[in-house]
Structure formats: C-alpha cells, structure tokens
Short mmCIF file of C-alpha atoms in Angstrom, two decimals:
data_model
loop_
_atom_site.label_atom_id
_atom_site.label_comp_id
_atom_site.label_asym_id
_atom_site.label_seq_id
_atom_site.Cartn_x
_atom_site.Cartn_y
_atom_site.Cartn_z
CA MET A 1 22.01 52.29 -26.85
CA SER A 2 19.35 52.87 -24.31
CA THR A 3 20.02 55.03 -21.36
CA PRO A 4 19.73 53.76 -17.82
CA THR A 5 16.78 56.10 -17.26
CA GLU A 6 14.53 53.95 -19.46
CA ALA A 7 12.43 51.60 -17.39
CA ALA A 8 13.25 47.98 -18.10
CA ALA A 9 10.33 45.99 -19.50
CA PRO A 10 8.87 43.89 -16.69
CA THR A 11 10.12 40.36 -17.12
CA ALA A 12 7.56 37.61 -17.15
CA PRO A 13 7.84 35.42 -14.03
CA LYS A 14 9.89 32.32 -14.68
CA PRO A 15 7.72 29.23 -15.20
CA THR A 16 7.76 26.93 -12.18
CA ARG A 17 5.73 24.05 -13.63
CA ILE A 18 7.71 20.79 -13.75
CA PRO A 19 8.71 19.82 -17.30
CA PRO A 20 7.43 16.54 -18.71
CA ILE A 21 9.36 13.30 -18.41
CA VAL A 22 10.12 12.55 -22.06
CA THR A 23 10.47 8.98 -23.26
CA LEU A 24 11.39 7.95 -26.80
CA ASP A 25 7.89 6.69 -27.58
CA ALA A 26 6.24 9.96 -26.48
CA LYS A 27 8.86 12.42 -27.69
CA PHE A 28 6.69 13.59 -30.63
CA PHE A 29 3.91 14.53 -28.23
CA TRP A 30 6.08 16.76 -26.04
CA ASP A 31 8.08 18.16 -28.99
CA GLY A 32 4.75 19.14 -30.58
CA ALA A 33 3.59 20.77 -27.36
CA ASP A 34 6.75 22.88 -27.29
CA GLN A 35 5.58 24.29 -30.64
CA GLU A 36 1.99 24.64 -29.33
CA GLN A 37 0.85 21.74 -31.46
CA PHE A 38 -1.46 19.15 -29.90
CA LEU A 39 -0.55 15.85 -31.51
CA GLY A 40 -2.00 12.42 -31.15
CA GLN A 41 -0.89 9.02 -32.30
CA LYS A 42 -2.82 7.06 -34.88
CA CYS A 43 -2.05 3.68 -36.40
CA SER A 44 -1.08 4.07 -40.07
CA ASP A 45 -2.55 0.69 -40.92
CA CYS A 46 -5.84 0.40 -39.04
CA GLY A 47 -6.42 3.99 -37.93
CA LEU A 48 -6.75 3.36 -34.19
CA PHE A 49 -5.99 6.33 -31.90
CA THR A 50 -3.84 5.42 -28.91
CA PHE A 51 -3.05 7.24 -25.69
CA PRO A 52 -0.67 7.14 -23.96
CA PRO A 53 1.53 6.79 -27.06
CA ARG A 54 3.10 3.40 -27.59
CA PRO A 55 5.39 1.76 -30.12
CA MET A 56 2.84 -0.79 -31.39
CA CYS A 57 -0.82 -0.75 -32.33
CA PRO A 58 -2.68 -3.02 -29.90
CA GLN A 59 -5.29 -3.82 -32.54
CA CYS A 60 -3.23 -4.82 -35.62
CA PHE A 61 0.31 -4.92 -34.14
CA SER A 62 1.60 -2.46 -36.69
CA VAL A 63 4.62 -0.37 -35.74
CA ASN A 64 3.73 2.19 -38.42
CA ARG A 65 2.32 5.11 -36.53
CA ARG A 66 1.37 8.60 -37.56
CA GLU A 67 1.43 11.79 -35.59
CA VAL A 68 -1.81 13.58 -36.30
CA PRO A 69 -3.15 16.91 -35.06
CA LEU A 70 -5.92 16.44 -32.52
CA SER A 71 -8.97 18.67 -32.42
CA GLY A 72 -8.05 19.88 -28.95
CA ARG A 73 -11.71 19.70 -27.96
CA GLY A 74 -12.96 17.53 -25.18
CA THR A 75 -14.89 17.30 -21.92
CA VAL A 76 -13.96 17.04 -18.25
CA HIS A 77 -14.41 13.38 -17.38
CA GLY A 78 -13.28 13.71 -13.76
CA TRP A 79 -11.40 16.31 -11.75
CA THR A 80 -9.77 17.04 -8.41
CA ILE A 81 -8.09 19.92 -6.60
CA PRO A 82 -4.85 18.76 -4.91
CA ARG A 83 -4.64 20.65 -1.59
CA HIS A 84 -2.08 18.78 0.46
CA PRO A 85 0.77 18.50 -0.03
CA PRO A 86 0.78 21.64 -2.18
CA PRO A 87 1.71 20.41 -5.66
CA PHE A 88 5.29 21.34 -6.46
CA GLY A 89 5.57 24.03 -9.13
CA PHE A 90 2.20 25.69 -8.51
CA LYS A 91 1.52 28.90 -6.55
CA GLU A 92 -2.15 27.95 -6.18
CA SER A 93 -3.68 24.49 -6.37
CA PRO A 94 -4.36 23.60 -9.99
CA ILE A 95 -7.50 21.84 -11.13
CA VAL A 96 -6.34 18.43 -12.31
CA ALA A 97 -8.69 16.68 -14.70
CA VAL A 98 -9.12 13.61 -16.85
CA ILE A 99 -10.01 15.05 -20.23
CA GLU A 100 -11.99 12.97 -22.69
CA LEU A 101 -11.01 14.12 -26.17
CA GLU A 102 -13.29 14.10 -29.20
CA GLU A 103 -11.03 11.46 -30.73
CA GLY A 104 -12.14 9.03 -28.02
CA ILE A 105 -8.95 9.03 -25.96
CA ARG A 106 -8.36 10.42 -22.49
CA MET A 107 -5.47 12.24 -20.87
CA VAL A 108 -4.68 13.83 -17.53
CA SER A 109 -4.17 17.60 -17.71
CA ASN A 110 -5.24 20.84 -16.03
CA VAL A 111 -8.28 23.02 -16.49
CA VAL A 112 -7.09 26.65 -16.43
CA GLY A 113 -9.05 29.89 -16.48
CA CYS A 114 -11.76 28.23 -14.43
CA GLY A 115 -12.72 28.95 -10.83
CA TYR A 116 -12.83 26.18 -8.24
CA ASP A 117 -16.59 26.73 -8.02
CA GLU A 118 -17.03 26.66 -11.80
CA ILE A 119 -15.53 23.27 -12.62
CA ARG A 120 -18.13 20.69 -13.59
CA GLN A 121 -18.22 17.11 -14.72
CA ASP A 122 -18.60 16.81 -18.53
CA MET A 123 -17.83 20.51 -19.01
CA PRO A 124 -16.63 21.28 -22.57
CA VAL A 125 -12.99 22.36 -22.79
CA GLU A 126 -10.40 23.16 -25.45
CA VAL A 127 -6.63 22.91 -25.52
CA THR A 128 -4.20 25.72 -24.78
CA PHE A 129 -0.56 25.63 -23.66
CA GLU A 130 1.38 26.62 -20.58
CA ALA A 131 5.11 27.01 -20.09
CA THR A 132 7.20 24.80 -17.84
CA MET A 133 10.70 25.03 -16.45
CA ASN A 134 13.51 24.46 -18.97
CA ASN A 135 11.62 26.18 -21.82
CA HIS A 136 9.05 23.48 -22.47
CA LYS A 137 5.29 23.73 -22.89
CA VAL A 138 2.50 21.34 -21.99
CA PRO A 139 -1.08 21.11 -23.26
CA VAL A 140 -3.72 22.23 -20.75
CA PHE A 141 -7.43 22.94 -21.22
CA ARG A 142 -9.72 25.94 -20.73
CA PRO A 143 -13.51 26.17 -20.66
CA ARG A 144 -15.07 26.15 -24.13
CA THR A 145 -18.37 27.85 -24.85
CA MET B 1 10.74 -36.29 -7.07
CA THR B 2 8.06 -36.10 -9.70
CA ARG B 3 5.88 -33.04 -10.02
CA LYS B 4 2.34 -33.20 -8.77
CA PHE B 5 -0.43 -30.85 -7.75
CA THR B 6 0.00 -29.94 -4.12
CA GLU B 7 -2.50 -27.96 -2.06
CA ALA B 8 -0.95 -24.86 -0.50
CA ALA B 9 -1.42 -23.32 2.92
CA ILE B 10 -0.18 -20.43 5.01
CA ALA B 11 1.84 -21.87 7.87
CA GLY B 12 3.30 -18.73 9.37
CA ILE B 13 2.89 -14.97 9.59
CA GLY B 14 5.31 -12.42 10.95
CA GLN B 15 5.79 -8.71 11.26
CA THR B 16 7.91 -6.02 12.80
CA GLU B 17 6.38 -3.20 14.79
CA PHE B 18 4.65 -0.60 12.63
CA SER B 19 6.09 2.89 13.09
CA LYS B 20 6.94 6.20 11.47
CA ALA B 21 10.68 5.77 11.93
CA SER B 22 11.99 2.23 12.27
CA GLY B 23 15.56 3.36 12.90
CA ARG B 24 17.03 0.46 10.93
CA SER B 25 17.49 -0.66 7.34
CA GLU B 26 14.75 -2.06 5.15
CA LEU B 27 16.84 -5.22 4.83
CA GLN B 28 16.84 -5.61 8.59
CA LEU B 29 13.06 -5.16 8.69
CA ALA B 30 12.75 -7.81 5.96
CA ALA B 31 14.97 -10.24 7.85
CA GLU B 32 13.16 -9.65 11.16
CA CYS B 33 9.66 -10.21 9.76
CA ALA B 34 10.88 -13.26 7.80
CA VAL B 35 12.27 -14.88 10.94
CA ALA B 36 9.06 -14.03 12.80
CA ALA B 37 6.99 -15.82 10.13
CA CYS B 38 9.29 -18.86 10.21
CA LYS B 39 9.17 -19.01 14.03
CA ASP B 40 5.40 -18.72 13.93
CA ALA B 41 5.31 -21.72 11.61
CA GLY B 42 8.06 -23.68 13.32
CA VAL B 43 10.20 -23.81 10.18
CA SER B 44 13.89 -22.98 10.08
CA PRO B 45 14.70 -19.96 7.86
CA HIS B 46 17.53 -22.14 6.49
CA ASP B 47 14.88 -24.26 4.75
CA ILE B 48 13.22 -21.46 2.80
CA ASP B 49 13.42 -22.44 -0.88
CA GLY B 50 11.21 -19.85 -2.55
CA MET B 51 11.01 -16.07 -2.22
CA VAL B 52 8.39 -13.60 -3.42
CA THR B 53 8.19 -9.85 -2.99
CA PHE B 54 7.14 -6.68 -4.83
CA THR B 55 9.13 -5.37 -7.80
CA ILE B 56 9.56 -2.14 -5.85
CA ASP B 57 10.89 -3.71 -2.64
CA ASN B 58 14.39 -2.36 -2.12
CA SER B 59 15.87 -5.46 -0.54
CA ASP B 60 17.64 -7.98 -2.69
CA GLU B 61 16.84 -11.70 -2.52
CA VAL B 62 20.47 -12.70 -2.19
CA ASN B 63 21.10 -10.20 0.60
CA LEU B 64 18.01 -11.35 2.48
CA ALA B 65 18.94 -15.00 1.94
CA ARG B 66 22.37 -14.19 3.39
CA CYS B 67 20.73 -12.79 6.52
CA LEU B 68 18.52 -15.82 6.89
CA GLY B 69 21.13 -18.46 6.07
CA VAL B 70 18.95 -19.84 3.29
CA LYS B 71 20.74 -23.00 2.11
CA ASP B 72 19.29 -23.58 -1.34
CA LEU B 73 16.92 -21.08 -2.88
CA ALA B 74 15.05 -22.75 -5.74
CA TYR B 75 12.72 -20.03 -7.00
CA THR B 76 12.42 -16.25 -6.76
CA THR B 77 9.92 -13.91 -8.33
CA ARG B 78 8.50 -10.42 -7.92
CA ILE B 79 5.08 -8.96 -8.60
CA PRO B 80 4.40 -5.65 -10.39
CA GLY B 81 1.69 -3.19 -9.46
CA GLY B 82 2.64 -2.06 -5.98
CA GLY B 83 0.13 -2.49 -3.19
CA ALA B 84 -2.76 -3.07 -5.59
CA ALA B 85 -1.10 -6.37 -6.47
CA ALA B 86 -0.21 -7.35 -2.88
CA ALA B 87 -2.35 -10.50 -2.95
CA ALA B 88 -0.48 -11.64 -6.06
CA THR B 89 2.36 -12.61 -3.70
CA ILE B 90 0.02 -15.25 -2.23
CA TYR B 91 -0.98 -16.25 -5.77
CA GLN B 92 2.65 -16.77 -6.76
CA ALA B 93 3.48 -18.68 -3.60
CA MET B 94 0.40 -20.87 -4.02
CA ALA B 95 1.35 -21.66 -7.62
CA MET B 96 4.93 -22.53 -6.65
CA VAL B 97 3.68 -24.97 -4.02
CA ASN B 98 0.87 -26.30 -6.25
CA ALA B 99 3.43 -27.12 -8.92
CA GLY B 100 5.63 -28.93 -6.46
CA LEU B 101 8.51 -26.54 -7.12
CA CYS B 102 8.99 -25.28 -3.55
CA HIS B 103 8.36 -26.46 -0.01
CA ASN B 104 8.77 -23.25 2.00
CA VAL B 105 7.97 -20.03 0.19
CA LEU B 106 8.74 -16.78 1.98
CA ILE B 107 6.66 -13.73 1.04
CA TRP B 108 7.98 -10.45 2.37
CA ARG B 109 7.46 -6.72 2.05
CA ALA B 110 9.53 -4.36 4.17
CA MET B 111 9.88 -0.63 3.82
CA ASN B 112 10.76 2.63 5.48
CA GLU B 113 8.05 4.38 3.51
CA ARG B 114 7.73 7.18 6.07
CA SER B 115 11.22 7.81 7.40
CA GLN B 116 13.31 7.08 4.31
CA TYR B 117 11.15 8.32 1.42
CA ARG B 118 7.67 9.76 0.94
CA PHE B 119 5.31 10.37 -1.90
CA GLY B 120 4.26 13.88 -2.77
CA GLN B 121 7.52 15.73 -2.27
CA ASN B 122 9.36 17.50 -5.06
CA PRO B 123 9.69 14.62 -7.52
CA GLN B 124 13.01 15.95 -8.76
CA GLN B 125 14.47 15.47 -5.31
CA GLN B 126 12.93 12.05 -4.89
CA GLN B 127 13.98 8.66 -6.10
CA MET B 128 10.84 8.72 -8.23
CA SER B 129 12.01 7.67 -11.61
CA TYR B 130 10.70 5.96 -14.68
CA GLN B 131 11.01 2.25 -14.04
CA SER B 132 9.10 -0.78 -15.14
CA GLY B 133 6.86 -2.38 -12.59
CA ASN B 134 5.89 0.88 -10.94
CA GLY B 135 2.70 1.66 -12.78
CA THR B 136 4.61 4.59 -14.14
CA GLY B 137 1.91 6.15 -16.26
CA SER B 138 1.10 8.29 -13.28
CA LEU B 139 4.53 9.80 -13.18
CA LEU B 140 4.93 10.31 -16.90
CA TRP B 141 1.56 11.81 -17.59
CA CYS B 142 0.57 13.44 -14.31
CA VAL B 143 3.59 15.15 -12.77
CA PRO B 144 3.60 18.28 -15.00
CA TYR B 145 -0.02 18.79 -13.98
CA GLY B 146 0.43 18.80 -10.22
CA ALA B 147 -0.89 15.29 -9.72
CA MET B 148 2.14 13.97 -7.90
CA THR B 149 0.74 11.81 -5.16
CA PRO B 150 -1.14 8.52 -5.07
CA ALA B 151 -3.96 10.49 -3.40
CA SER B 152 -4.29 12.71 -6.46
CA TRP B 153 -4.38 9.71 -8.78
CA GLY B 154 -6.84 7.95 -6.49
CA ALA B 155 -9.08 11.04 -6.37
CA LEU B 156 -9.13 11.36 -10.14
CA GLN B 157 -10.13 7.73 -10.36
CA ALA B 158 -12.81 8.08 -7.68
CA ALA B 159 -14.28 11.35 -8.97
CA ARG B 160 -16.35 9.89 -11.78
CA TYR B 161 -17.62 7.06 -9.57
CA MET B 162 -18.55 9.38 -6.70
CA HIS B 163 -20.20 11.80 -9.10
CA LYS B 164 -22.27 9.12 -10.82
CA TYR B 165 -23.63 7.61 -7.61
CA GLY B 166 -23.77 10.77 -5.53
CA VAL B 167 -21.20 9.46 -3.04
CA THR B 168 -20.19 12.31 -0.75
CA ASN B 169 -17.01 12.61 1.25
CA ARG B 170 -19.15 12.18 4.38
CA ASP B 171 -20.28 8.80 3.04
CA LEU B 172 -16.63 7.74 2.91
CA GLY B 173 -16.26 8.72 6.55
CA TYR B 174 -18.15 5.62 7.70
CA ILE B 175 -15.28 3.47 6.37
CA SER B 176 -12.69 5.51 8.25
CA VAL B 177 -14.67 5.53 11.49
CA GLN B 178 -15.18 1.74 11.41
CA GLN B 179 -11.54 1.01 10.62
CA ARG B 180 -10.29 3.37 13.32
CA ALA B 181 -12.62 1.66 15.80
CA TYR B 182 -10.91 -1.62 14.92
CA ALA B 183 -7.47 -0.01 15.15
CA ALA B 184 -8.33 1.48 18.52
CA ASN B 185 -8.61 -2.07 19.88
CA ASN B 186 -5.48 -3.42 18.13
CA PRO B 187 -2.21 -2.94 20.05
CA ASN B 188 -0.23 -3.38 16.80
CA ALA B 189 -2.03 -0.45 15.19
CA TRP B 190 -0.43 2.98 14.98
CA PHE B 191 -3.82 4.39 16.00
CA TYR B 192 -4.28 2.00 18.95
CA GLY B 193 -6.53 3.65 21.49
CA LYS B 194 -7.44 6.47 19.09
CA PRO B 195 -10.90 6.05 17.61
CA ILE B 196 -12.45 8.84 15.55
CA THR B 197 -15.95 10.15 15.01
CA LEU B 198 -17.61 11.06 11.74
CA GLU B 199 -17.15 14.71 12.74
CA ASP B 200 -13.41 14.15 13.19
CA HIS B 201 -13.38 12.77 9.66
CA GLN B 202 -15.32 15.75 8.34
CA ASN B 203 -13.04 18.17 10.16
CA SER B 204 -9.84 16.66 8.78
CA LYS B 205 -8.17 18.72 6.07
CA TRP B 206 -8.76 18.27 2.39
CA ILE B 207 -6.06 16.30 0.63
CA GLN B 208 -7.96 16.18 -2.68
CA GLU B 209 -10.94 18.53 -2.70
CA PRO B 210 -13.82 17.63 -2.84
CA TRP B 211 -13.16 13.90 -2.71
CA LEU B 212 -10.57 12.88 -0.15
CA ARG B 213 -9.76 14.21 3.32
CA LEU B 214 -6.76 13.29 5.43
CA LEU B 215 -8.76 10.56 7.19
CA ASP B 216 -9.59 8.92 3.84
CA CYS B 217 -5.93 8.22 3.19
CA CYS B 218 -3.76 5.32 4.27
CA GLN B 219 -0.89 6.05 6.58
CA GLU B 220 2.73 6.31 5.64
CA SER B 221 4.52 3.63 7.64
CA ASP B 222 7.79 1.88 8.34
CA GLY B 223 7.69 -1.86 8.90
CA GLY B 224 7.78 -5.33 7.46
CA VAL B 225 5.33 -8.20 7.01
CA ALA B 226 6.11 -11.79 6.01
CA ILE B 227 4.09 -14.90 5.23
CA LEU B 228 5.35 -18.46 5.01
CA VAL B 229 3.54 -20.68 2.49
CA THR B 230 3.96 -24.44 2.36
CA SER B 231 1.93 -27.51 1.43
CA LEU B 232 -1.31 -28.11 3.26
CA GLU B 233 -0.07 -31.57 4.19
CA ARG B 234 3.12 -30.23 5.71
CA ALA B 235 1.32 -27.31 7.36
CA ARG B 236 -0.82 -29.77 9.31
CA ASP B 237 2.32 -30.99 11.10
CA LEU B 238 3.61 -27.51 11.92
CA LYS B 239 3.01 -25.23 14.89
CA GLN B 240 -0.10 -23.32 13.82
CA PRO B 241 -3.48 -24.48 12.55
CA PRO B 242 -3.04 -24.38 8.76
CA VAL B 243 -4.83 -21.76 6.69
CA GLN B 244 -5.51 -23.19 3.27
CA ILE B 245 -5.15 -21.07 0.15
CA VAL B 246 -8.20 -22.41 -1.69
CA GLY B 247 -7.83 -19.98 -4.56
CA ALA B 248 -5.83 -16.99 -5.64
CA THR B 249 -5.58 -15.00 -8.82
CA GLN B 250 -4.53 -11.78 -10.50
CA SER B 251 -6.25 -9.66 -13.15
CA ILE B 252 -4.87 -6.84 -15.25
CA PRO B 253 -7.49 -6.05 -17.91
CA TYR B 254 -6.60 -4.06 -21.01
CA ASN B 255 -5.79 -0.38 -20.42
CA VAL B 256 -5.96 -0.70 -16.65
CA GLU B 257 -2.98 0.66 -14.81
CA VAL B 258 -2.55 0.20 -11.08
CA ILE B 259 -3.94 3.33 -9.44
CA SER B 260 -3.69 5.70 -12.40
CA ASN B 261 -6.78 4.31 -14.03
CA TYR B 262 -7.92 6.88 -16.56
CA TYR B 263 -7.90 5.01 -19.83
CA HIS B 264 -10.27 2.06 -19.53
CA GLU B 265 -13.84 2.21 -20.72
CA ASP B 266 -15.87 2.82 -17.57
CA LEU B 267 -14.20 4.76 -14.77
CA THR B 268 -17.06 4.06 -12.37
CA VAL B 269 -15.95 0.46 -11.90
CA MET B 270 -12.69 -1.27 -10.97
CA PRO B 271 -12.19 -3.72 -13.86
CA GLU B 272 -9.17 -5.35 -12.25
CA ALA B 273 -11.20 -6.24 -9.14
CA GLN B 274 -14.07 -7.46 -11.34
CA GLY B 275 -11.58 -9.69 -13.15
CA VAL B 276 -10.18 -11.03 -9.89
CA ALA B 277 -13.69 -11.67 -8.56
CA LYS B 278 -14.79 -13.54 -11.67
CA ARG B 279 -11.77 -15.85 -11.65
CA LEU B 280 -11.70 -16.31 -7.89
CA TRP B 281 -15.35 -17.28 -7.55
CA ALA B 282 -15.01 -19.63 -10.55
CA MET B 283 -11.82 -21.18 -9.17
CA THR B 284 -13.19 -21.82 -5.69
CA GLY B 285 -16.87 -22.41 -6.40
CA LEU B 286 -17.56 -19.95 -3.59
CA LYS B 287 -19.64 -16.79 -3.53
CA PRO B 288 -19.72 -13.53 -1.57
CA SER B 289 -22.09 -14.89 1.08
CA ASP B 290 -19.59 -17.68 1.85
CA MET B 291 -17.09 -15.13 3.21
CA GLN B 292 -17.14 -14.36 6.94
CA MET B 293 -14.50 -11.63 6.74
CA ALA B 294 -12.60 -9.61 4.15
CA ALA B 295 -9.29 -7.81 4.02
CA ILE B 296 -9.70 -5.18 1.31
CA TYR B 297 -6.95 -2.87 0.11
CA ASP B 298 -7.81 0.61 1.30
CA ALA B 299 -5.07 2.98 0.20
CA PHE B 300 -7.96 5.45 -0.12
CA THR B 301 -11.50 4.88 1.14
CA PRO B 302 -13.26 4.87 -2.28
CA HIS B 303 -11.26 1.77 -3.20
CA VAL B 304 -13.16 -0.16 -0.54
CA LEU B 305 -16.51 0.69 -2.14
CA LEU B 306 -15.32 -0.20 -5.64
CA GLN B 307 -14.03 -3.58 -4.46
CA LEU B 308 -17.14 -4.41 -2.39
CA GLU B 309 -19.15 -3.79 -5.58
CA ALA B 310 -16.73 -5.65 -7.87
CA PHE B 311 -16.86 -8.77 -5.69
CA GLY B 312 -20.65 -8.69 -5.52
CA PHE B 313 -21.06 -7.90 -1.81
CA CYS B 314 -23.39 -5.16 -2.99
CA LYS B 315 -24.67 -3.76 -6.26
CA PRO B 316 -22.94 -0.99 -8.23
CA GLY B 317 -23.35 2.31 -6.41
CA GLU B 318 -24.62 0.65 -3.22
CA GLY B 319 -21.25 0.40 -1.49
CA LYS B 320 -21.91 3.62 0.39
CA ASP B 321 -25.16 2.26 1.85
CA PHE B 322 -23.44 -1.01 2.72
CA VAL B 323 -20.78 0.72 4.82
CA LYS B 324 -23.19 3.28 6.27
CA GLY B 325 -25.44 0.43 7.42
CA GLY B 326 -22.56 -1.16 9.36
CA GLY B 327 -21.72 -3.82 6.76
CA MET B 328 -18.02 -3.71 7.69
CA ALA B 329 -18.63 -4.09 11.45
CA LEU B 330 -18.04 -7.28 13.46
CA ASP B 331 -21.77 -7.99 13.49
CA GLY B 332 -22.26 -6.76 9.92
CA ALA B 333 -22.67 -8.66 6.68
CA LEU B 334 -18.92 -8.64 6.01
CA PRO B 335 -16.54 -7.70 8.82
CA THR B 336 -13.82 -5.88 6.87
CA ASN B 337 -10.27 -4.81 7.70
CA THR B 338 -10.61 -5.79 11.33
CA ASN B 339 -6.97 -4.85 11.97
CA GLY B 340 -7.89 -1.24 11.24
CA GLY B 341 -6.83 -1.48 7.62
CA LEU B 342 -4.21 0.67 6.00
CA THR B 343 -5.76 3.82 7.44
CA GLY B 344 -5.91 2.56 11.02
CA GLU B 345 -3.20 -0.06 11.53
CA ALA B 346 -0.36 0.79 9.11
CA TYR B 347 0.48 0.92 5.45
CA ILE B 348 2.75 -1.99 4.70
CA HIS B 349 1.52 -2.01 1.13
CA GLY B 350 -1.55 -4.12 1.94
CA MET B 351 0.39 -7.00 3.45
CA ASN B 352 -0.62 -6.20 7.03
CA SER B 353 -4.32 -6.56 6.22
CA MET B 354 -3.69 -9.90 4.50
CA ILE B 355 -2.16 -11.41 7.66
CA GLU B 356 -5.20 -10.18 9.59
CA GLY B 357 -7.21 -12.53 7.37
CA VAL B 358 -4.98 -15.38 8.57
CA ARG B 359 -5.52 -14.37 12.20
CA GLN B 360 -9.30 -14.37 11.71
CA ILE B 361 -9.22 -17.96 10.46
CA ARG B 362 -6.95 -18.98 13.32
CA GLY B 363 -9.28 -17.20 15.72
CA THR B 364 -6.54 -14.98 17.12
CA SER B 365 -7.50 -11.47 16.00
CA CYS B 366 -7.94 -8.83 18.67
CA ASN B 367 -11.16 -8.00 16.83
CA GLN B 368 -12.16 -11.61 16.32
CA VAL B 369 -15.36 -12.35 14.42
CA THR B 370 -17.32 -14.45 16.90
CA LYS B 371 -20.88 -14.23 15.63
CA LYS B 372 -20.07 -16.94 13.13
CA THR B 373 -17.18 -19.33 12.59
CA VAL B 374 -14.69 -17.86 10.18
CA GLU B 375 -14.46 -20.55 7.49
CA HIS B 376 -13.52 -18.34 4.54
CA VAL B 377 -11.79 -15.00 4.19
CA LEU B 378 -11.47 -12.88 1.08
CA VAL B 379 -8.19 -11.07 0.64
CA SER B 380 -8.30 -8.46 -2.10
CA SER B 381 -5.79 -5.86 -3.12
CA GLY B 382 -7.65 -4.83 -6.26
CA MET B 383 -5.49 -6.35 -8.98
CA ALA B 384 -5.16 -9.65 -7.12
CA GLY B 385 -7.05 -11.63 -4.56
CA ALA B 386 -7.16 -14.87 -2.61
CA VAL B 387 -9.62 -16.92 -0.63
CA LEU B 388 -8.21 -18.36 2.59
CA ALA B 389 -9.99 -21.15 4.44
CA LYS B 390 -9.98 -23.04 7.68
CA ALA B 391 -8.35 -26.36 6.84
#
C-alpha cells in the first residue's frame, strides 16, 4: 500500500460540457462518440448520407440504414463565438461552427485548438473528441494542415 | 349552410401592455388581448368559433374559451415553427374563413417570455425539452457545443451570408437605428422615447462575435397580442374599416428548420422566405413594388436583410445597401417595422409587428406612412407571410 507521503496524481478537472440529448434515432451516433468513433448514417438501399440521423431515407423511403465511419475531415462553413450569455459548461467561449464534412453533410460542432483570431471560413478541420459530464464524449474539430 | 369560398378580413386587433414582468398568468394575458381584439371589432367573445395559436403557447384552448365564455368552438389548430411561422396564424384563419368553416377566428399569442422563462440559461434547469413543434434540431445538436440561445443559432445562420457579401456588424446597425427611431415615437414600445445612434449600436456588447451585438437582438418580453379574423362581408358591418387578407401562405422547404438552418443547400439565402414569396406573389398577382409597408420578422437583424432579398425588394447581397440608404424609413422605398419591430417595440413572437401592418392600412399607426396611401402591406415571419389590403 502506498504511504501518505506519496503525492497523489493530479486529477484531471471534471468535464463541465453538457452531455448530448440522446434520442433513439441518433443513439448510434452518440454511442460511437463515447468510443471515439465518428459515425454517420447511410441508406443501405440507395447509399444516401443523412444528417441529422433519421429513421427513413428521404430519397427511397427505406428504413434499412447503416452506420458507417465518416472520414472526420471537413471545412468550417460558418462560425460564431457566443459571448453573452456565457455558454453553460464552458470556462471560455467556445468557437461554434457549422462543419461541412467530406461526405457532403453538415453538423454543428466546435473548433478547438484554434485561436479566436485564427478561425476562418472554409478552414480545413478534422474530428477529435472531448469529454462531457456523465462520462460521455462528443465529436469536435481541430485545424487540419 | 353549404360551403362556399368566402373572402377573409381582419376585423379586430388587441394587445396587452408590453413589459418585462406582466405580474399575471399567460392565460390572463391571452384572455385580455383576446377581449381587446373582440372589442376593437365589435364582436362578442362568446361568438368566437375558431382559435389559432402557436404549438408552443402555454395556454390551452379550453381554458381560454372558459375565460371568454365561448359558446361553441368549431375549429382549433396550432402552428409549428415558433415566431418564424407567426404569419401562418393568419394563413390558418384565412383558410378557415375561406372554407366557410368559421365566422369569428381568434388568433392569439401570449407569453411571459421574460419574467417566467428565458432562453440561454442552463438548459438543464429550464423547461427546454425535446418536443415536436419546437424546431428542436437546435437543442439536440447544438447544446453540447455551447450554442444554447436563438442568437447563437441565428449567428451561425447569418455568418455565411455576411461573409459572402461582406456585410459587417456596422451595416446591421442601420436596421436597429431605424427601428429604435420608430419605437421612440410609439408609446406602446418598451423603448418609447429612447432612440439610439449607430455608435450606440457599435458600443453595445457582443452577443455573438463578430456577427451580432446586443442591439441586433430582439427583446425578451411579456405580453399578449390577438387578431380577430372574419369574412370580408361581415367585417364591412363591424366597427373598424376591414383589412382584407388577400393572400397568405407558408413554406417549409426540404431540410429547412426554423432558425437552426444549417442543412439546406445554400446558407446565404432563406429558402423558406423565398418559398413564401413565390407563392404569395403568385396567389395575389402582386409584386414588391405594390407594397407600401412591410412588417418583417426581426428576431435578429440579419433576418431582415435575408427576407428583403427573398421577397425581391432588393437583389441578393444588396439588403445592406437598401437599409443603409434609408429603405426602411417612412419616406423610403419600403417603410418597415414602423412599430419599432421586435428589437424596438417588444418580442411577442412576431405578432406585434403583424398588427402594426393592420394599423398602417387603417391609417392609425403612430408612425403612419403618409407619403402614399397604404393599399397593401406585406407581413412576413420568414416561414409564412400574408398580404393585407385596404378593402
């Protein structure tokens, strides 16, 4: 057993980011994120990518859908820095962005590891993950060179 | 009685005071504005036979009918999409009268959206939950990312547009300054007697940097607004000069979602407003230059530019020059939001600007358009719109 003289390893600060609201139709997406997998939804019959996930393909009406790994690469389609009210769960204002993925779908996320004066429209980014409260993770994006 | 096509008209408008703390229930606000609209028209609330409100209005039809002594309610419906769909209430009421299903349709929206609940607080302590009719994509897909307020969703939507056309935040200031000038002259407005300058706008704090400042955002307000819709024929015999609903429509194109519009093809346009414009001009045979005034939903200032462009009052990207050149002023090409809009008067989910359109046709606005006779008014909330006319 260790003695009390040993310094305790510094504990990582507890995540304060709000966990996602999980619905049945999007459960695969958030479950994947917990495992640091970035999954998209593709129609098994006609191959259409859809986001946000949904129970039926809007092109061929198939309910057969596949969860497929996404490339995780995309560009910043639009972005903003929420200043007021301070977004709950963040110590500093995040950069919120609409990310256009290579697969031709868009999602709202954050750009991390990027200064407020460095963010640019159409900037290339790639997926990474950040922890939330209640032991979940969500996909976010960082600058890609 | 057999069914027939019946022209519809607005016979009455009513409202409570607009405040930050009404001190009474939302149901009471609803009942008060409903009675005000009926009194304005000269119709007994007992004779209301149709009711329309927003899906997210907290008052129940039956409870409101109990307050008003409604004898025999024949039709109720609610519209999804929040304030962006506000004008769809007029659309529904028009259709109910057109179809001969109702004689006196009450439209209401009443809320304590400042004193009872607010957007942008800790969502886990709010009544913000996943419900249909809310345009909930925002909540589901934005909250973990710190985009928790309508302003953040609105900024994300505006960013691509502003970037493409080089619209600066200062450009947006001209909208705020004009609307606050109107509000300053409107005793009903929260900002009565309080005009602002472009410098005031530029000195207001960032809400969404670098797109929206405080003075680009609508207010948070308590209050209620009601409209009474009946047949044009019947309206002619009532207390007020009738305001005909010559056309009204709604448009929700594929992949468009209220304010959280990130998924449709071109984020530099507002496809829902384009859809409304296309149908509305086709339905009425009218065109932008036939409008003498407009009430345009302005939850955030960029929405005004996108709608001006969607309806063809100016070309894509030219909205900023239109407003900078005084296009929204009383002597401009299109006097707009002469009540002060949602930034200057109050935010009753767009309904308060729609009744300003009625006042302009009646000739009773405190910022009355006098340079020309107001024959036609465009009412647009983005996802729905209507053309009102002097009957």
